[in-house]
Coordinates of C-alpha atoms in Angstrom, one line a residue:
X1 CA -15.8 -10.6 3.7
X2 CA -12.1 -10.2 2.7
X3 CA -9.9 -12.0 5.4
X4 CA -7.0 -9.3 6.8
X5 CA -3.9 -10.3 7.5
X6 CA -3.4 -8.3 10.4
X7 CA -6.4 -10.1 12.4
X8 CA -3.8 -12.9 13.7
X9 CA -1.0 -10.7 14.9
X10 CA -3.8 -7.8 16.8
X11 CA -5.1 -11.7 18.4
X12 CA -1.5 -12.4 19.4
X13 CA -1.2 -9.1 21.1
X14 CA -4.7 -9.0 22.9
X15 CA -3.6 -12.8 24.5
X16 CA 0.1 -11.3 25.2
X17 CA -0.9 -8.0 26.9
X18 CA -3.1 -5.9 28.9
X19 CA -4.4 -3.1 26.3
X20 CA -4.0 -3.2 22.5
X21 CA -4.4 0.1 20.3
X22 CA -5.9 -0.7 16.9
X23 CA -4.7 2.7 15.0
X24 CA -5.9 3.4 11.8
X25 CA -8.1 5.5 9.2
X26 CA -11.9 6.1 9.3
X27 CA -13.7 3.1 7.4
X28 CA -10.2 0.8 6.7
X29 CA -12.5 -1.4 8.8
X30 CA -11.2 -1.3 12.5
X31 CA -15.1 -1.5 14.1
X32 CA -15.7 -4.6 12.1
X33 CA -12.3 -6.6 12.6
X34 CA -12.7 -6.1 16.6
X35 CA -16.1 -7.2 17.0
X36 CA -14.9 -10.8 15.0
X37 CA -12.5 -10.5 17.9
X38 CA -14.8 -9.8 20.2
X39 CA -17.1 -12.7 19.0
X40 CA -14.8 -15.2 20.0
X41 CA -14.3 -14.5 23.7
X42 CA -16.2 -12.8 26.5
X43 CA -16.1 -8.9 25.4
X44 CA -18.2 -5.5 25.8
X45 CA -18.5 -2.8 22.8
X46 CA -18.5 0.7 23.4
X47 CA -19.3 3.4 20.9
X48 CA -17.4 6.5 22.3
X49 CA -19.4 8.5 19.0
X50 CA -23.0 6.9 20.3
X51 CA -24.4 9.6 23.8
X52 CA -26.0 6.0 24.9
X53 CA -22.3 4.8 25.3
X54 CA -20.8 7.5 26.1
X55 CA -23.3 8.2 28.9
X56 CA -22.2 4.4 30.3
X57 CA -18.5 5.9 31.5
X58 CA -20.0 8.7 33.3
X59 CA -18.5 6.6 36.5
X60 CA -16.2 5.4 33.8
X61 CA -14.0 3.3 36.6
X62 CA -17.4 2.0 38.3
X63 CA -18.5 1.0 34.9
X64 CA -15.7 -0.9 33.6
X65 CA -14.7 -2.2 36.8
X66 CA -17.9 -4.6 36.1
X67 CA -16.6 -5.9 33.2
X68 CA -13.3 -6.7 34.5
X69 CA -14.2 -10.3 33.3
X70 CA -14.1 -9.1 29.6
X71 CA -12.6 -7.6 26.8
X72 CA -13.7 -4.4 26.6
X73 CA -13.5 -2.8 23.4
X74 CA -13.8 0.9 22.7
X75 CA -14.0 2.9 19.6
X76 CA -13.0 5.7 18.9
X77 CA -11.3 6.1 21.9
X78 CA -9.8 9.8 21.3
X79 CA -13.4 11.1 22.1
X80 CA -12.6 10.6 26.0
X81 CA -9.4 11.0 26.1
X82 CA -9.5 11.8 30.0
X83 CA -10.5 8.0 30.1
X84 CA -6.7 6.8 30.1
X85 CA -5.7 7.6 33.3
X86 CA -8.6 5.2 34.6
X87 CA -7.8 2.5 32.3
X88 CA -4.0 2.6 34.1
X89 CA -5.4 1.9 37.6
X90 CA -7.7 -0.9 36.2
X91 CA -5.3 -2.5 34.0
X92 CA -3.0 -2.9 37.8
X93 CA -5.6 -3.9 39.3
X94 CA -6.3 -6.2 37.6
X95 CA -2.7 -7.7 36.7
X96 CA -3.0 -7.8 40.9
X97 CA -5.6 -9.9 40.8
X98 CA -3.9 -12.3 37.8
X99 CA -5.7 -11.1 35.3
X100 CA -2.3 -10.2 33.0
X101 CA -3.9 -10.0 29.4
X102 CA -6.8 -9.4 27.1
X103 CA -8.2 -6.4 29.2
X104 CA -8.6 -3.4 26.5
X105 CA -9.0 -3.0 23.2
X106 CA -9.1 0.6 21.8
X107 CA -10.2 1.5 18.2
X108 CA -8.5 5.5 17.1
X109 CA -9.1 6.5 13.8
X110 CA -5.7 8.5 14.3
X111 CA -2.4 8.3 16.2
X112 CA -2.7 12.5 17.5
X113 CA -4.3 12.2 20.9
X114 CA -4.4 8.6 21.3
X115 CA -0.7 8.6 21.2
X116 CA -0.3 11.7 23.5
X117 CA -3.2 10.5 26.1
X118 CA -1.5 6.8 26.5
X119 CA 1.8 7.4 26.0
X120 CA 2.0 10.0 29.1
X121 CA -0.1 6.8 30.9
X122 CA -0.2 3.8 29.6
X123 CA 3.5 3.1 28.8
X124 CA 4.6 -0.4 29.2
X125 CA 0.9 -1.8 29.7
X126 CA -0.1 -1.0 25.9
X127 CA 0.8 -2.6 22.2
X128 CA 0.4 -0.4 19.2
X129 CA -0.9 -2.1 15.7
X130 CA -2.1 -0.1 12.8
X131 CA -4.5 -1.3 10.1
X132 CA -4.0 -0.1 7.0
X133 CA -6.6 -0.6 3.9
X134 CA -6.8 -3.9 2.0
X135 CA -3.5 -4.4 0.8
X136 CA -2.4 -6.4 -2.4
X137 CA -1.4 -9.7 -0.4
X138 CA -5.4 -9.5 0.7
X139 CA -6.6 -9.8 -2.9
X140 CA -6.3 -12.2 -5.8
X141 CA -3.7 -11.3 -8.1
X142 CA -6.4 -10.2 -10.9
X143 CA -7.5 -8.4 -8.6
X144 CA -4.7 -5.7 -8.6
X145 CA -5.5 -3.8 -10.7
X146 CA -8.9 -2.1 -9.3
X147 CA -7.6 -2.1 -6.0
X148 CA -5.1 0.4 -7.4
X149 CA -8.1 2.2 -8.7
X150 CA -10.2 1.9 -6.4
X151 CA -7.8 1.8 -3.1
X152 CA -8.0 -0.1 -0.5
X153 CA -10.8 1.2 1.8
X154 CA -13.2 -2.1 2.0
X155 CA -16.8 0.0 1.2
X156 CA -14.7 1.4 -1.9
X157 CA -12.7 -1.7 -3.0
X158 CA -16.1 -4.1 -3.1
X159 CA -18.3 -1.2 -4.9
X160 CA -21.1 -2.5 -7.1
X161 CA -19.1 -0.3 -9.9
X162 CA -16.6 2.2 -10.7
X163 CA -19.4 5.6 -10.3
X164 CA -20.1 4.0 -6.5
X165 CA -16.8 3.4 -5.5
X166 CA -16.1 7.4 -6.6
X167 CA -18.8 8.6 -4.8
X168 CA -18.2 7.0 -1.8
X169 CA -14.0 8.3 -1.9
X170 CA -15.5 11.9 -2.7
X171 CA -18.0 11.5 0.3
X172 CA -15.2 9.9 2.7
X173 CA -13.1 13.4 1.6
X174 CA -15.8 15.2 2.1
X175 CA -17.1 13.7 5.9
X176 CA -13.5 13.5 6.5
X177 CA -12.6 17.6 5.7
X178 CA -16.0 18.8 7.2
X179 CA -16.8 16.8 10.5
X180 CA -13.9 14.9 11.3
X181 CA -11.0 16.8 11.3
X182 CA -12.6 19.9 13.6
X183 CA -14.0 16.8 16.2
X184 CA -9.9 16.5 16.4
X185 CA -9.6 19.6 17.0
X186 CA -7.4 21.7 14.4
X187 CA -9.1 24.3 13.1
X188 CA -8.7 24.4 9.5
X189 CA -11.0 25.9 6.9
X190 CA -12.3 22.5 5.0
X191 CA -11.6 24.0 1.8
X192 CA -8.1 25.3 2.1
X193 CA -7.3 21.7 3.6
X194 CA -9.0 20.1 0.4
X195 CA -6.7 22.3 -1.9
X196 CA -3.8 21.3 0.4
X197 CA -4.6 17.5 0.0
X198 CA -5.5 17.8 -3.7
X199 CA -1.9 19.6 -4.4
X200 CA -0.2 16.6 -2.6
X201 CA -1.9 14.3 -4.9
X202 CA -1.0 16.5 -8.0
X203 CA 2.8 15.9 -6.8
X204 CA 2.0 12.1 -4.9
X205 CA 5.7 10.8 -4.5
X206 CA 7.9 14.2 -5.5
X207 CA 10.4 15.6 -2.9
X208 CA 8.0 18.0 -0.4
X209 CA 8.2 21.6 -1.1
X210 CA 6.8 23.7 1.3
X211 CA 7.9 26.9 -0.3
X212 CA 5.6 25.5 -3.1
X213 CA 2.7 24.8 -1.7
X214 CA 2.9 28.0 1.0
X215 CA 3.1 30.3 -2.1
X216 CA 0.4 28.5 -3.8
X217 CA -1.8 28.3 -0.5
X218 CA -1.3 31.6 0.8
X219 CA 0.2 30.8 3.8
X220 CA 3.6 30.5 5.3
X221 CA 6.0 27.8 5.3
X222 CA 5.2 26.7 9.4
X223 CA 1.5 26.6 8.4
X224 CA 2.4 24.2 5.7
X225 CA 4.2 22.0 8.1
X226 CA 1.8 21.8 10.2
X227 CA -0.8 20.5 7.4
X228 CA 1.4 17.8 6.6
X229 CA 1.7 16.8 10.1
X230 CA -2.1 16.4 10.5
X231 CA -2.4 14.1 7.2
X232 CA 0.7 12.0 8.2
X233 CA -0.9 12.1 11.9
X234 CA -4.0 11.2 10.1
X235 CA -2.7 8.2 8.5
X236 CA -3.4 9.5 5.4
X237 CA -0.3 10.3 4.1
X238 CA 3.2 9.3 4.0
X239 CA 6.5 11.2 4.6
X240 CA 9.1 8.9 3.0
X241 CA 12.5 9.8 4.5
X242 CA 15.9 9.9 2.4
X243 CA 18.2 7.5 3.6
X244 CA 21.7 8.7 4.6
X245 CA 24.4 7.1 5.5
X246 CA 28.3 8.2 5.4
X247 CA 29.1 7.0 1.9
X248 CA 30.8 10.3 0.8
X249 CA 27.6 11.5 -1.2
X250 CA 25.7 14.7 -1.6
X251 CA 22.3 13.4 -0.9
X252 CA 18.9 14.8 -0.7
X253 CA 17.4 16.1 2.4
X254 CA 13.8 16.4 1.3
X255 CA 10.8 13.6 2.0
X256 CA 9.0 12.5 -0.2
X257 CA 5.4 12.6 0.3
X258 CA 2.7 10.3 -0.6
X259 CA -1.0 10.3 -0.1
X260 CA -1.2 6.9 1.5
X261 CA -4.6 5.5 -0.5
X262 CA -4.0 4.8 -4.2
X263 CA -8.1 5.3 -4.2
X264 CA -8.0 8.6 -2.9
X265 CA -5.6 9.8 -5.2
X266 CA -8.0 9.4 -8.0
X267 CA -10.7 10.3 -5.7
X268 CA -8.6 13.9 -5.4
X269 CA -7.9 14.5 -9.1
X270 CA -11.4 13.1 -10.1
X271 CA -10.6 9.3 -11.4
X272 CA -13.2 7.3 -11.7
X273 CA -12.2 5.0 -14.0
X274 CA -9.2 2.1 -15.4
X275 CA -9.6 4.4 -19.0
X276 CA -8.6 7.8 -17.0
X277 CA -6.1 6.2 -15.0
X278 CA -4.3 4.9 -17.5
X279 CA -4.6 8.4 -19.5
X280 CA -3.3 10.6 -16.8
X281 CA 0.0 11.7 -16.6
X282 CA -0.4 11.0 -12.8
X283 CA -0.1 7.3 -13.7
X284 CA 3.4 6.4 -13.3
X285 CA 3.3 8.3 -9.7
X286 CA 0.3 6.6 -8.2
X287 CA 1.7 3.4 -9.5
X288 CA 4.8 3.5 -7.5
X289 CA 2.6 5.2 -4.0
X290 CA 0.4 2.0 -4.2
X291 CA 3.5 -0.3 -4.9
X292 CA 5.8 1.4 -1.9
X293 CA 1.8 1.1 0.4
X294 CA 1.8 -2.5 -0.5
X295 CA 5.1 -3.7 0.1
X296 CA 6.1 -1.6 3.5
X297 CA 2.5 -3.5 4.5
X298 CA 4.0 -7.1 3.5
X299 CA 7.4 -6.2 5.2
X300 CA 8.5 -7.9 8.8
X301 CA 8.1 -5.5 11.8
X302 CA 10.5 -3.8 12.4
X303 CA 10.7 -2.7 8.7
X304 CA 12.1 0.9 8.1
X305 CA 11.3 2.3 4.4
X306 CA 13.4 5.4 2.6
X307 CA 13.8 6.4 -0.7
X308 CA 17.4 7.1 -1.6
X309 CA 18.9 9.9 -4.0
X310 CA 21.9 11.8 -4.6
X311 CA 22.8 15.1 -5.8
X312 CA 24.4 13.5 -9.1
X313 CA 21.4 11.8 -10.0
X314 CA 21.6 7.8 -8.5
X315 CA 18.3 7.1 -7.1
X316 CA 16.5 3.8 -5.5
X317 CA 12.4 4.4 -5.2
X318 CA 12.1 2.6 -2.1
X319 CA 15.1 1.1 0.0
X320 CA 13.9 -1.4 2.4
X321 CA 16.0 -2.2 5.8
X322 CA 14.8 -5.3 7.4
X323 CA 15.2 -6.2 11.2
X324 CA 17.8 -8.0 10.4
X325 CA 20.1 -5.1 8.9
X326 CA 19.3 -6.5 5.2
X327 CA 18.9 -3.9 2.2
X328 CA 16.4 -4.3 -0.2
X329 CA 16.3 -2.1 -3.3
X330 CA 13.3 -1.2 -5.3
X331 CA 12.9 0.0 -8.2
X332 CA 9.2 0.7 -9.8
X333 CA 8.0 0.4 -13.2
X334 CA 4.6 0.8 -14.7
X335 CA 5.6 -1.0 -17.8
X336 CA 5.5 -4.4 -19.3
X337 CA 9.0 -3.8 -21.1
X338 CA 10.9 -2.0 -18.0
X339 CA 13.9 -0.5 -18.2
X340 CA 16.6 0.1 -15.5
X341 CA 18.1 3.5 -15.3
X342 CA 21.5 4.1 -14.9
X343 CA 20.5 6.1 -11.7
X344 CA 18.9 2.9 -9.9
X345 CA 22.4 1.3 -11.2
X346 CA 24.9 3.7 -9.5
X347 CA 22.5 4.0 -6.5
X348 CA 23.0 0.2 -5.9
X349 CA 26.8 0.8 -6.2
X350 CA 26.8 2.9 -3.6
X351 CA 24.9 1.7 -0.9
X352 CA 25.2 -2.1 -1.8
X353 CA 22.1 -3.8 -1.2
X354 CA 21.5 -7.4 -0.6
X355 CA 18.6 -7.5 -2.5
X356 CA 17.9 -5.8 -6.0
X357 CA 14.3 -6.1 -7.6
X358 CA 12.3 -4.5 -10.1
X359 CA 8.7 -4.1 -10.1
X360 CA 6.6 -4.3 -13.0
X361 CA 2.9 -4.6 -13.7
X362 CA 3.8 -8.1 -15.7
X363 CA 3.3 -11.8 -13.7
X364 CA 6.8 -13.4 -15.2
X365 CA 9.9 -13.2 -12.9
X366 CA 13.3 -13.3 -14.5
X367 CA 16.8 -11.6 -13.9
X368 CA 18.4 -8.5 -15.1
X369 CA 21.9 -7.5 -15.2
X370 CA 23.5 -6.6 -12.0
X371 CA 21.7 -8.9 -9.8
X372 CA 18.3 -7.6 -10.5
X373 CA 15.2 -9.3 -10.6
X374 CA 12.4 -8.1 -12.5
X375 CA 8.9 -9.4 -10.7
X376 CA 5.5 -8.5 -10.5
X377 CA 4.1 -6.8 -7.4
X378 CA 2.3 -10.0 -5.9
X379 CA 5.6 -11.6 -6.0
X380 CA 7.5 -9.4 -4.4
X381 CA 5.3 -8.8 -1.8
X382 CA 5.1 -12.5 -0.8
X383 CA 9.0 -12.5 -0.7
X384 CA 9.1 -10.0 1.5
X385 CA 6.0 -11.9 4.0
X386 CA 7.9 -14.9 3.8
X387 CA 11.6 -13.0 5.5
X388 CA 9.4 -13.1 8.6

């Protein structure tokens, strides 16, 4: 059982408010963290993918209503999503009554409805939290290394070897493509959505090209877009934004997009093993995805995460702007011997970071010129846990 970080903060939120949404990926292990929850107070699980209890909220207000003494959690929420505008009238009702906190607890394996449903009727009575996959502040630091290979999806991660950990990221594609999308309700050909999710993989952290992929695809531009949206809705991918700011600088406009799960990168281009990895020219690029996951994971709240680049070539791999206006600057290397480039250099000049660090698959920390310091991943992350 690996402890998650998050479990403190979703407990803080359940005692501060009425409802809690727990947002996240199929399998990052949602179900299992909210029934430890659950165990630790008075509380009811629902199952809104079991008929048993689904057929329960029939009289959904009737139903609950009798449990207004708990914690009721329910999974996978998104399957009823008419259910919201009855958890609004009990949630008042109960604050009526004094009961201000700990009422709901709802599991969504992604942000499209659930969002859309309780943000039309549940604002101001409900806190958002998303769980992400095991991160590298959840594992030992010897560890690191096959979570980057395997990812961070717990069944995957704690795989008796590297061929069961594969199979399980090729089935998870495979349920994910064929049975959960279309239960969302896009309707996608699973294969074309496969190639779609394969091709960001073959390009994990380059700037997005729709044109690209559209011409590769077969489809137009729009159609493209709206792909991207349904990963990123998904949780399963990342659109980096560039960072602008009025420095007097061509910058560039394009994201850059990242398949969020270092695992199913490899899972995509058919990495099983540490060998392949570290043979594959997609190496240095899945590298810096599963460095940029694990530090925007470690970062404060209120963390905002760009990439910055300009026309003439200065460029910072992630750029970091705490809650408290700070810049930090990242730079990523998968080498033991790293090397600043000039780019990461003039980038710095221009937009003037508080903080400059290089990352680098080494355990020593020491400084570079320019105010750099060169530390591994581990290190950095905890730096960044600690500016809480």
């Amino acid at each position: 059982m690996i402890e998650r970080r998050i479990e403190k903060e979703l407990r803080n939120l359940i005692d501060s408010g009425p409802a809690v949404a727990l947002l996240g990926p199929r399998q990052v292990g949602k179900t299992t963290l909210a029934i430890e929850v659950g165990e630790s107070r008075p509380s009811v699980y629902l199952d809104l993918e079991s008929e048993a209890d689904r057929a329960k909220l029939t009289e959904p207000e009737l139903y609950l209503s009798q449990h207004a003494d708990k914690l009721v959690i329910l999974d996978e929420v998104h399957r009823l999503p008419n259910l919201f505008q009855t958890l609004r009238g009990l949630i008042d009702r109960n604050r009526r009554a004094g009961r201000r906190t700990g009422q709901f607890l709802l599991l969504g394996s992604a942000s499209i409805d659930l969002l859309k449903q309780s943000g039309e009727t549940l604002a101001g009575r409900i806190s958002y939290l998303e769980m992400q996959p095991i991160d590298g502040l959840e594992v030992a630091s010897k560890d690191l290394e096959q979570l980057w290979l395997r990812g961070g999806f717990p069944d995957s991660f704690l795989a008796a070897d590297d061929r069961s950990s594969l199979r399980w990221r090729q089935d998870f594609i495979r349920t994910y493509l064929e049975r959960d999308i279309p239960q969302l309700g896009p309707r996608i050909p699973a294969e074309t959505l496969r190639r779609f999710w394969t091709m960001l993989a073959h390009h994990q952290s380059g700037l997005h090209n729709a044109a690209e992929l559209a011409r590769s695809l077969g489809v137009d531009g729009k159609t493209v877009a709206s792909y991207l949206d349904l990963l990123v809705d998904l949780l399963l991918v990342r659109r980096l934004e560039p960072w602008h700011a009025n420095i007097g600088k061509r910058l560039v406009k394009s994201p850059k997009v990242y398949v969020r799960d270092s695992g199913i990168v490899h899972a995509l281009l058919g990495i099983g093993a540490s060998e392949q990895l570290l043979g594959h020219p997609i190496t240095g690029a899945s590298w810096e995805g599963f460095v940029i996951e694990t530090l925007i994971a470690a970062s404060p709240s209120g963390t905002s995460a760009h990439f910055y680049r300009s026309a003439a070539g200065a460029e910072i791999d992630l750029l970091l702007t705490l809650p408290g206006k700070a810049l930090w600057a990242i730079e990523i290397k998968r080498s033991l011997t790293p090397k600043v480039e000039k780019g990461f250099y003039l980038a710095c000049d221009q937009v003037q970071p508080q903080r400059r660090i290089l990352i680098y698959p080494g355990q020593d920390v020491f400084p570079l010129k320019h105010d750099i310091s060169a530390m591994s991943l581990a290190a950095a992350a905890m730096l960044l846990r600690d500016q809480e």
